């Protein structure tokens, strides 16, 4: 069963989508208030999030950014706003897809499955053992390697944090530039490579045979715990 959180203030649309997706074993929990949606994410686990942009109290673009700071659950933007800048900003804020309203529920179902197929499958028991070597503690703003706190610059911490949260997935240099606050948007791909090199050095990795931060030719990097 696929578990989905929908943050949508149009109750009628939410009901239609919930009933339609249910026949495909996709269980939807809808909340109309974005703050309640953020609160729900802090106590429940979901496979995917469907997020409207025009919400009461806070813009959906800000909600998307807030979600991405705390988790890497896939996000599909479902919005009647067709401005190209809304789409660009949503993707820069961490959304995985943007579906303009109105749309056929069948397309939504197809996009949900397509996005989830891209997600890395992690064996929980195996992951628990590996996590003992590199541990991210966002509340303390620190990352430990072999139980020692790494001495990282803001840019190094931001990049390593982002890679850890995207574990197993390929992250482009451009994605790092747009999503790590300590990195200027004017930064070059080369500057990202330099910072990655410094992080590898602090992890004691060989540039030729890195253990945790693997280069993906022509795209960027992938973190493996």
PDB file of C-alpha atoms in Angstrom:
ATOM      1  CA  UNK A   1       0.000   0.000   0.000  1.00  0.00           C
ATOM      2  CA  UNK A   2       1.182   3.503  -0.869  1.00  0.00           C
ATOM      3  CA  UNK A   3       0.548   6.095   1.828  1.00  0.00           C
ATOM      4  CA  UNK A   4       0.066   9.690   0.638  1.00  0.00           C
ATOM      5  CA  UNK A   5      -0.388  12.983   2.484  1.00  0.00           C
ATOM      6  CA  UNK A   6      -2.391  15.543   0.517  1.00  0.00           C
ATOM      7  CA  UNK A   7      -2.377  19.201   1.559  1.00  0.00           C
ATOM      8  CA  UNK A   8      -5.331  20.600  -0.387  1.00  0.00           C
ATOM      9  CA  UNK A   9      -7.948  23.125   0.788  1.00  0.00           C
ATOM     10  CA  UNK A  10     -10.431  22.222  -1.967  1.00  0.00           C
ATOM     11  CA  UNK A  11     -12.407  19.585  -0.075  1.00  0.00           C
ATOM     12  CA  UNK A  12     -14.404  18.432  -3.103  1.00  0.00           C
ATOM     13  CA  UNK A  13     -11.294  17.852  -5.232  1.00  0.00           C
ATOM     14  CA  UNK A  14      -9.550  16.105  -2.339  1.00  0.00           C
ATOM     15  CA  UNK A  15     -12.502  13.732  -1.953  1.00  0.00           C
ATOM     16  CA  UNK A  16     -12.546  12.906  -5.679  1.00  0.00           C
ATOM     17  CA  UNK A  17      -8.806  12.185  -5.767  1.00  0.00           C
ATOM     18  CA  UNK A  18      -8.921  10.186  -2.526  1.00  0.00           C
ATOM     19  CA  UNK A  19     -11.709   7.918  -3.810  1.00  0.00           C
ATOM     20  CA  UNK A  20     -10.048   7.476  -7.205  1.00  0.00           C
ATOM     21  CA  UNK A  21      -6.594   6.626  -5.847  1.00  0.00           C
ATOM     22  CA  UNK A  22      -8.019   4.248  -3.251  1.00  0.00           C
ATOM     23  CA  UNK A  23      -8.912   1.734  -5.990  1.00  0.00           C
ATOM     24  CA  UNK A  24      -5.200   1.538  -6.856  1.00  0.00           C
ATOM     25  CA  UNK A  25      -4.225   0.800  -3.245  1.00  0.00           C
ATOM     26  CA  UNK A  26      -3.045   4.385  -2.734  1.00  0.00           C
ATOM     27  CA  UNK A  27      -4.361   5.607   0.616  1.00  0.00           C
ATOM     28  CA  UNK A  28      -4.668   9.385   0.884  1.00  0.00           C
ATOM     29  CA  UNK A  29      -4.872  11.428   4.054  1.00  0.00           C
ATOM     30  CA  UNK A  30      -5.956  14.975   3.252  1.00  0.00           C
ATOM     31  CA  UNK A  31      -5.513  18.044   5.446  1.00  0.00           C
ATOM     32  CA  UNK A  32      -6.807  21.448   4.364  1.00  0.00           C
ATOM     33  CA  UNK A  33      -4.628  23.512   6.706  1.00  0.00           C
ATOM     34  CA  UNK A  34      -0.936  23.702   5.695  1.00  0.00           C
ATOM     35  CA  UNK A  35       0.261  24.090   9.295  1.00  0.00           C
ATOM     36  CA  UNK A  36      -1.632  20.941  10.232  1.00  0.00           C
ATOM     37  CA  UNK A  37      -0.010  19.247   7.247  1.00  0.00           C
ATOM     38  CA  UNK A  38       3.478  20.143   8.499  1.00  0.00           C
ATOM     39  CA  UNK A  39       2.528  18.933  11.965  1.00  0.00           C
ATOM     40  CA  UNK A  40       1.209  15.654  10.535  1.00  0.00           C
ATOM     41  CA  UNK A  41       4.497  15.042   8.723  1.00  0.00           C
ATOM     42  CA  UNK A  42       6.386  15.339  12.004  1.00  0.00           C
ATOM     43  CA  UNK A  43       4.492  12.402  13.552  1.00  0.00           C
ATOM     44  CA  UNK A  44       3.549  10.176  10.588  1.00  0.00           C
ATOM     45  CA  UNK A  45       5.498   8.595   7.740  1.00  0.00           C
ATOM     46  CA  UNK A  46       4.263   8.947   4.150  1.00  0.00           C
ATOM     47  CA  UNK A  47       5.545   7.632   0.831  1.00  0.00           C
ATOM     48  CA  UNK A  48       4.628  10.803  -1.059  1.00  0.00           C
ATOM     49  CA  UNK A  49       3.109  14.281  -0.605  1.00  0.00           C
ATOM     50  CA  UNK A  50       0.625  16.034  -2.919  1.00  0.00           C
ATOM     51  CA  UNK A  51       0.770  19.764  -2.275  1.00  0.00           C
ATOM     52  CA  UNK A  52      -1.454  22.606  -3.476  1.00  0.00           C
ATOM     53  CA  UNK A  53       0.132  26.064  -3.774  1.00  0.00           C
ATOM     54  CA  UNK A  54      -2.808  28.346  -2.980  1.00  0.00           C
ATOM     55  CA  UNK A  55      -3.358  27.591   0.701  1.00  0.00           C
ATOM     56  CA  UNK A  56      -4.725  29.540   3.682  1.00  0.00           C
ATOM     57  CA  UNK A  57      -2.173  31.251   5.886  1.00  0.00           C
ATOM     58  CA  UNK A  58       1.012  30.289   4.028  1.00  0.00           C
ATOM     59  CA  UNK A  59       1.928  29.937   0.375  1.00  0.00           C
ATOM     60  CA  UNK A  60       2.470  26.399  -0.879  1.00  0.00           C
ATOM     61  CA  UNK A  61       5.938  27.308  -2.165  1.00  0.00           C
ATOM     62  CA  UNK A  62       6.984  28.099   1.407  1.00  0.00           C
ATOM     63  CA  UNK A  63       5.348  24.885   2.631  1.00  0.00           C
ATOM     64  CA  UNK A  64       7.369  22.938   0.044  1.00  0.00           C
ATOM     65  CA  UNK A  65      10.600  24.548   1.231  1.00  0.00           C
ATOM     66  CA  UNK A  66       9.712  23.856   4.870  1.00  0.00           C
ATOM     67  CA  UNK A  67       8.995  20.197   4.147  1.00  0.00           C
ATOM     68  CA  UNK A  68      12.249  19.734   2.258  1.00  0.00           C
ATOM     69  CA  UNK A  69      14.283  21.073   5.190  1.00  0.00           C
ATOM     70  CA  UNK A  70      13.102  18.182   7.350  1.00  0.00           C
ATOM     71  CA  UNK A  71      12.547  15.221   5.025  1.00  0.00           C
ATOM     72  CA  UNK A  72      13.171  13.915   1.516  1.00  0.00           C
ATOM     73  CA  UNK A  73       9.685  12.476   0.916  1.00  0.00           C
ATOM     74  CA  UNK A  74       8.757  12.999  -2.782  1.00  0.00           C
ATOM     75  CA  UNK A  75       6.507  16.008  -3.425  1.00  0.00           C
ATOM     76  CA  UNK A  76       4.081  16.501  -6.327  1.00  0.00           C
ATOM     77  CA  UNK A  77       2.792  20.048  -6.691  1.00  0.00           C
ATOM     78  CA  UNK A  78      -0.899  20.074  -7.702  1.00  0.00           C
ATOM     79  CA  UNK A  79      -1.828  23.656  -8.579  1.00  0.00           C
ATOM     80  CA  UNK A  80      -4.061  25.856 -10.704  1.00  0.00           C
ATOM     81  CA  UNK A  81      -1.238  28.409 -10.863  1.00  0.00           C
ATOM     82  CA  UNK A  82       0.328  28.160 -14.316  1.00  0.00           C
ATOM     83  CA  UNK A  83       3.020  30.853 -13.962  1.00  0.00           C
ATOM     84  CA  UNK A  84       6.353  29.389 -15.111  1.00  0.00           C
ATOM     85  CA  UNK A  85       8.119  31.048 -12.166  1.00  0.00           C
ATOM     86  CA  UNK A  86       5.878  29.190  -9.716  1.00  0.00           C
ATOM     87  CA  UNK A  87       6.925  25.939 -11.364  1.00  0.00           C
ATOM     88  CA  UNK A  88      10.617  26.881 -11.371  1.00  0.00           C
ATOM     89  CA  UNK A  89      10.502  28.015  -7.732  1.00  0.00           C
ATOM     90  CA  UNK A  90       8.661  24.859  -6.656  1.00  0.00           C
ATOM     91  CA  UNK A  91      11.297  22.645  -8.279  1.00  0.00           C
ATOM     92  CA  UNK A  92      14.093  24.753  -6.787  1.00  0.00           C
ATOM     93  CA  UNK A  93      12.432  24.421  -3.368  1.00  0.00           C
ATOM     94  CA  UNK A  94      12.596  20.641  -3.617  1.00  0.00           C
ATOM     95  CA  UNK A  95       9.426  19.516  -5.426  1.00  0.00           C
ATOM     96  CA  UNK A  96       9.810  16.407  -7.592  1.00  0.00           C
ATOM     97  CA  UNK A  97       6.988  17.134 -10.049  1.00  0.00           C
ATOM     98  CA  UNK A  98       4.496  19.883 -10.963  1.00  0.00           C
ATOM     99  CA  UNK A  99       1.009  18.958 -12.174  1.00  0.00           C
ATOM    100  CA  UNK A 100      -1.128  21.906 -13.383  1.00  0.00           C
ATOM    101  CA  UNK A 101      -4.869  21.789 -12.615  1.00  0.00           C
ATOM    102  CA  UNK A 102      -7.197  20.663 -14.044  1.00  0.00           C
ATOM    103  CA  UNK A 103      -5.866  17.192 -14.740  1.00  0.00           C
ATOM    104  CA  UNK A 104      -7.183  13.644 -15.041  1.00  0.00           C
ATOM    105  CA  UNK A 105      -6.776  11.664 -11.781  1.00  0.00           C
ATOM    106  CA  UNK A 106      -5.334   8.852 -13.873  1.00  0.00           C
ATOM    107  CA  UNK A 107      -2.355  11.069 -14.718  1.00  0.00           C
ATOM    108  CA  UNK A 108      -1.806  11.771 -11.019  1.00  0.00           C
ATOM    109  CA  UNK A 109      -1.822   8.036 -10.277  1.00  0.00           C
ATOM    110  CA  UNK A 110       0.710   7.426 -13.055  1.00  0.00           C
ATOM    111  CA  UNK A 111       2.997  10.194 -11.812  1.00  0.00           C
ATOM    112  CA  UNK A 112       2.873   8.902  -8.242  1.00  0.00           C
ATOM    113  CA  UNK A 113       4.035   5.457  -9.365  1.00  0.00           C
ATOM    114  CA  UNK A 114       6.705   6.900 -11.677  1.00  0.00           C
ATOM    115  CA  UNK A 115       8.222   9.001  -8.894  1.00  0.00           C
ATOM    116  CA  UNK A 116       8.157   6.168  -6.368  1.00  0.00           C
ATOM    117  CA  UNK A 117       9.887   3.836  -8.835  1.00  0.00           C
ATOM    118  CA  UNK A 118      12.818   6.260  -8.855  1.00  0.00           C
ATOM    119  CA  UNK A 119      13.248   6.119  -5.082  1.00  0.00           C
ATOM    120  CA  UNK A 120      16.083   3.910  -3.814  1.00  0.00           C
ATOM    121  CA  UNK A 121      15.009   0.806  -1.921  1.00  0.00           C
ATOM    122  CA  UNK A 122      16.829   0.597   1.425  1.00  0.00           C
ATOM    123  CA  UNK A 123      17.031  -2.506   3.547  1.00  0.00           C
ATOM    124  CA  UNK A 124      16.167  -1.250   7.039  1.00  0.00           C
ATOM    125  CA  UNK A 125      18.400  -3.613   8.990  1.00  0.00           C
ATOM    126  CA  UNK A 126      21.314  -2.947   6.674  1.00  0.00           C
ATOM    127  CA  UNK A 127      20.713   0.807   6.863  1.00  0.00           C
ATOM    128  CA  UNK A 128      20.702   0.804  10.662  1.00  0.00           C
ATOM    129  CA  UNK A 129      24.169  -0.768  10.772  1.00  0.00           C
ATOM    130  CA  UNK A 130      25.574   1.645   8.204  1.00  0.00           C
ATOM    131  CA  UNK A 131      24.182   4.724   9.936  1.00  0.00           C
ATOM    132  CA  UNK A 132      26.626   4.223  12.812  1.00  0.00           C
ATOM    133  CA  UNK A 133      29.498   5.548  10.677  1.00  0.00           C
ATOM    134  CA  UNK A 134      28.003   8.851   9.466  1.00  0.00           C
ATOM    135  CA  UNK A 135      25.230  10.409  11.536  1.00  0.00           C
ATOM    136  CA  UNK A 136      23.387  13.650  10.759  1.00  0.00           C
ATOM    137  CA  UNK A 137      21.947  15.607  13.707  1.00  0.00           C
ATOM    138  CA  UNK A 138      20.041  18.556  12.270  1.00  0.00           C
ATOM    139  CA  UNK A 139      18.930  19.904  15.650  1.00  0.00           C
ATOM    140  CA  UNK A 140      22.540  20.277  16.754  1.00  0.00           C
ATOM    141  CA  UNK A 141      23.614  21.293  13.245  1.00  0.00           C
ATOM    142  CA  UNK A 142      26.356  18.669  13.224  1.00  0.00           C
ATOM    143  CA  UNK A 143      27.483  15.541  11.414  1.00  0.00           C
ATOM    144  CA  UNK A 144      29.463  12.778  13.094  1.00  0.00           C
ATOM    145  CA  UNK A 145      31.846  10.430  11.340  1.00  0.00           C
ATOM    146  CA  UNK A 146      32.879   7.377  13.353  1.00  0.00           C
ATOM    147  CA  UNK A 147      31.480   9.076  16.477  1.00  0.00           C
ATOM    148  CA  UNK A 148      33.581  12.226  15.958  1.00  0.00           C
ATOM    149  CA  UNK A 149      32.007  15.568  15.058  1.00  0.00           C
ATOM    150  CA  UNK A 150      33.272  16.763  11.683  1.00  0.00           C
ATOM    151  CA  UNK A 151      34.727  20.281  11.557  1.00  0.00           C
ATOM    152  CA  UNK A 152      32.761  21.599   8.559  1.00  0.00           C
ATOM    153  CA  UNK A 153      32.251  25.017   7.023  1.00  0.00           C
ATOM    154  CA  UNK A 154      28.652  26.137   6.420  1.00  0.00           C
ATOM    155  CA  UNK A 155      28.937  25.167   2.746  1.00  0.00           C
ATOM    156  CA  UNK A 156      30.463  21.771   3.539  1.00  0.00           C
ATOM    157  CA  UNK A 157      27.808  21.019   6.147  1.00  0.00           C
ATOM    158  CA  UNK A 158      25.013  22.122   3.793  1.00  0.00           C
ATOM    159  CA  UNK A 159      26.227  19.951   0.916  1.00  0.00           C
ATOM    160  CA  UNK A 160      26.903  16.862   3.046  1.00  0.00           C
ATOM    161  CA  UNK A 161      23.565  17.278   4.842  1.00  0.00           C
ATOM    162  CA  UNK A 162      21.730  17.487   1.500  1.00  0.00           C
ATOM    163  CA  UNK A 163      23.521  14.426   0.110  1.00  0.00           C
ATOM    164  CA  UNK A 164      22.769  12.405   3.262  1.00  0.00           C
ATOM    165  CA  UNK A 165      19.060  13.294   3.060  1.00  0.00           C
ATOM    166  CA  UNK A 166      19.052  12.221  -0.596  1.00  0.00           C
ATOM    167  CA  UNK A 167      20.912   8.981   0.205  1.00  0.00           C
ATOM    168  CA  UNK A 168      21.072   6.576  -2.700  1.00  0.00           C
ATOM    169  CA  UNK A 169      19.787   9.135  -5.197  1.00  0.00           C
ATOM    170  CA  UNK A 170      21.849  11.057  -7.744  1.00  0.00           C
ATOM    171  CA  UNK A 171      22.161  14.780  -6.962  1.00  0.00           C
ATOM    172  CA  UNK A 172      23.296  17.189  -9.668  1.00  0.00           C
ATOM    173  CA  UNK A 173      25.714  20.039  -8.984  1.00  0.00           C
ATOM    174  CA  UNK A 174      22.997  22.488 -10.007  1.00  0.00           C
ATOM    175  CA  UNK A 175      20.611  20.966  -7.443  1.00  0.00           C
ATOM    176  CA  UNK A 176      23.204  21.541  -4.730  1.00  0.00           C
ATOM    177  CA  UNK A 177      23.725  25.144  -5.826  1.00  0.00           C
ATOM    178  CA  UNK A 178      19.998  25.907  -5.678  1.00  0.00           C
ATOM    179  CA  UNK A 179      19.180  23.998  -2.483  1.00  0.00           C
ATOM    180  CA  UNK A 180      22.108  24.642  -0.145  1.00  0.00           C
ATOM    181  CA  UNK A 181      21.665  28.062   1.449  1.00  0.00           C
ATOM    182  CA  UNK A 182      25.370  28.557   2.136  1.00  0.00           C
ATOM    183  CA  UNK A 183      26.124  28.224  -1.587  1.00  0.00           C
ATOM    184  CA  UNK A 184      25.712  31.296  -3.793  1.00  0.00           C
ATOM    185  CA  UNK A 185      23.523  30.800  -6.869  1.00  0.00           C
ATOM    186  CA  UNK A 186      26.384  32.320  -8.864  1.00  0.00           C
ATOM    187  CA  UNK A 187      28.665  29.449  -7.839  1.00  0.00           C
ATOM    188  CA  UNK A 188      30.107  27.270 -10.577  1.00  0.00           C
ATOM    189  CA  UNK A 189      30.038  23.494 -10.888  1.00  0.00           C
ATOM    190  CA  UNK A 190      33.789  23.589 -10.321  1.00  0.00           C
ATOM    191  CA  UNK A 191      33.340  25.229  -6.920  1.00  0.00           C
ATOM    192  CA  UNK A 192      30.987  22.386  -5.912  1.00  0.00           C
ATOM    193  CA  UNK A 193      33.669  19.869  -6.912  1.00  0.00           C
ATOM    194  CA  UNK A 194      36.216  21.722  -4.758  1.00  0.00           C
ATOM    195  CA  UNK A 195      33.907  21.619  -1.710  1.00  0.00           C
ATOM    196  CA  UNK A 196      33.171  17.926  -2.298  1.00  0.00           C
ATOM    197  CA  UNK A 197      36.931  17.348  -2.352  1.00  0.00           C
ATOM    198  CA  UNK A 198      37.288  19.050   1.041  1.00  0.00           C
ATOM    199  CA  UNK A 199      34.442  16.974   2.508  1.00  0.00           C
ATOM    200  CA  UNK A 200      36.021  13.754   1.218  1.00  0.00           C
ATOM    201  CA  UNK A 201      39.327  14.777   2.796  1.00  0.00           C
ATOM    202  CA  UNK A 202      37.638  15.308   6.172  1.00  0.00           C
ATOM    203  CA  UNK A 203      35.991  11.894   5.841  1.00  0.00           C
ATOM    204  CA  UNK A 204      39.404  10.369   5.120  1.00  0.00           C
ATOM    205  CA  UNK A 205      38.319   9.242   1.658  1.00  0.00           C
ATOM    206  CA  UNK A 206      40.527   8.593  -1.328  1.00  0.00           C
ATOM    207  CA  UNK A 207      39.475  10.753  -4.338  1.00  0.00           C
ATOM    208  CA  UNK A 208      40.014   7.736  -6.600  1.00  0.00           C
ATOM    209  CA  UNK A 209      38.042   5.272  -4.472  1.00  0.00           C
ATOM    210  CA  UNK A 210      35.602   7.264  -2.285  1.00  0.00           C
ATOM    211  CA  UNK A 211      33.511   5.206   0.108  1.00  0.00           C
ATOM    212  CA  UNK A 212      30.598   7.536   0.812  1.00  0.00           C
ATOM    213  CA  UNK A 213      30.460  10.284  -1.859  1.00  0.00           C
ATOM    214  CA  UNK A 214      30.477   8.741  -5.313  1.00  0.00           C
ATOM    215  CA  UNK A 215      30.807  10.826  -8.478  1.00  0.00           C
ATOM    216  CA  UNK A 216      28.227  10.223 -11.208  1.00  0.00           C
ATOM    217  CA  UNK A 217      29.829  11.220 -14.503  1.00  0.00           C
ATOM    218  CA  UNK A 218      28.150  14.131 -16.254  1.00  0.00           C
ATOM    219  CA  UNK A 219      25.601  14.674 -13.487  1.00  0.00           C
ATOM    220  CA  UNK A 220      26.887  15.088  -9.955  1.00  0.00           C
ATOM    221  CA  UNK A 221      27.197  12.932  -6.842  1.00  0.00           C
ATOM    222  CA  UNK A 222      25.551  10.155  -4.856  1.00  0.00           C
ATOM    223  CA  UNK A 223      25.856   9.529  -1.111  1.00  0.00           C
ATOM    224  CA  UNK A 224      26.146   5.984   0.207  1.00  0.00           C
ATOM    225  CA  UNK A 225      26.210   5.470   3.962  1.00  0.00           C
TER     226      UNK A 225
END
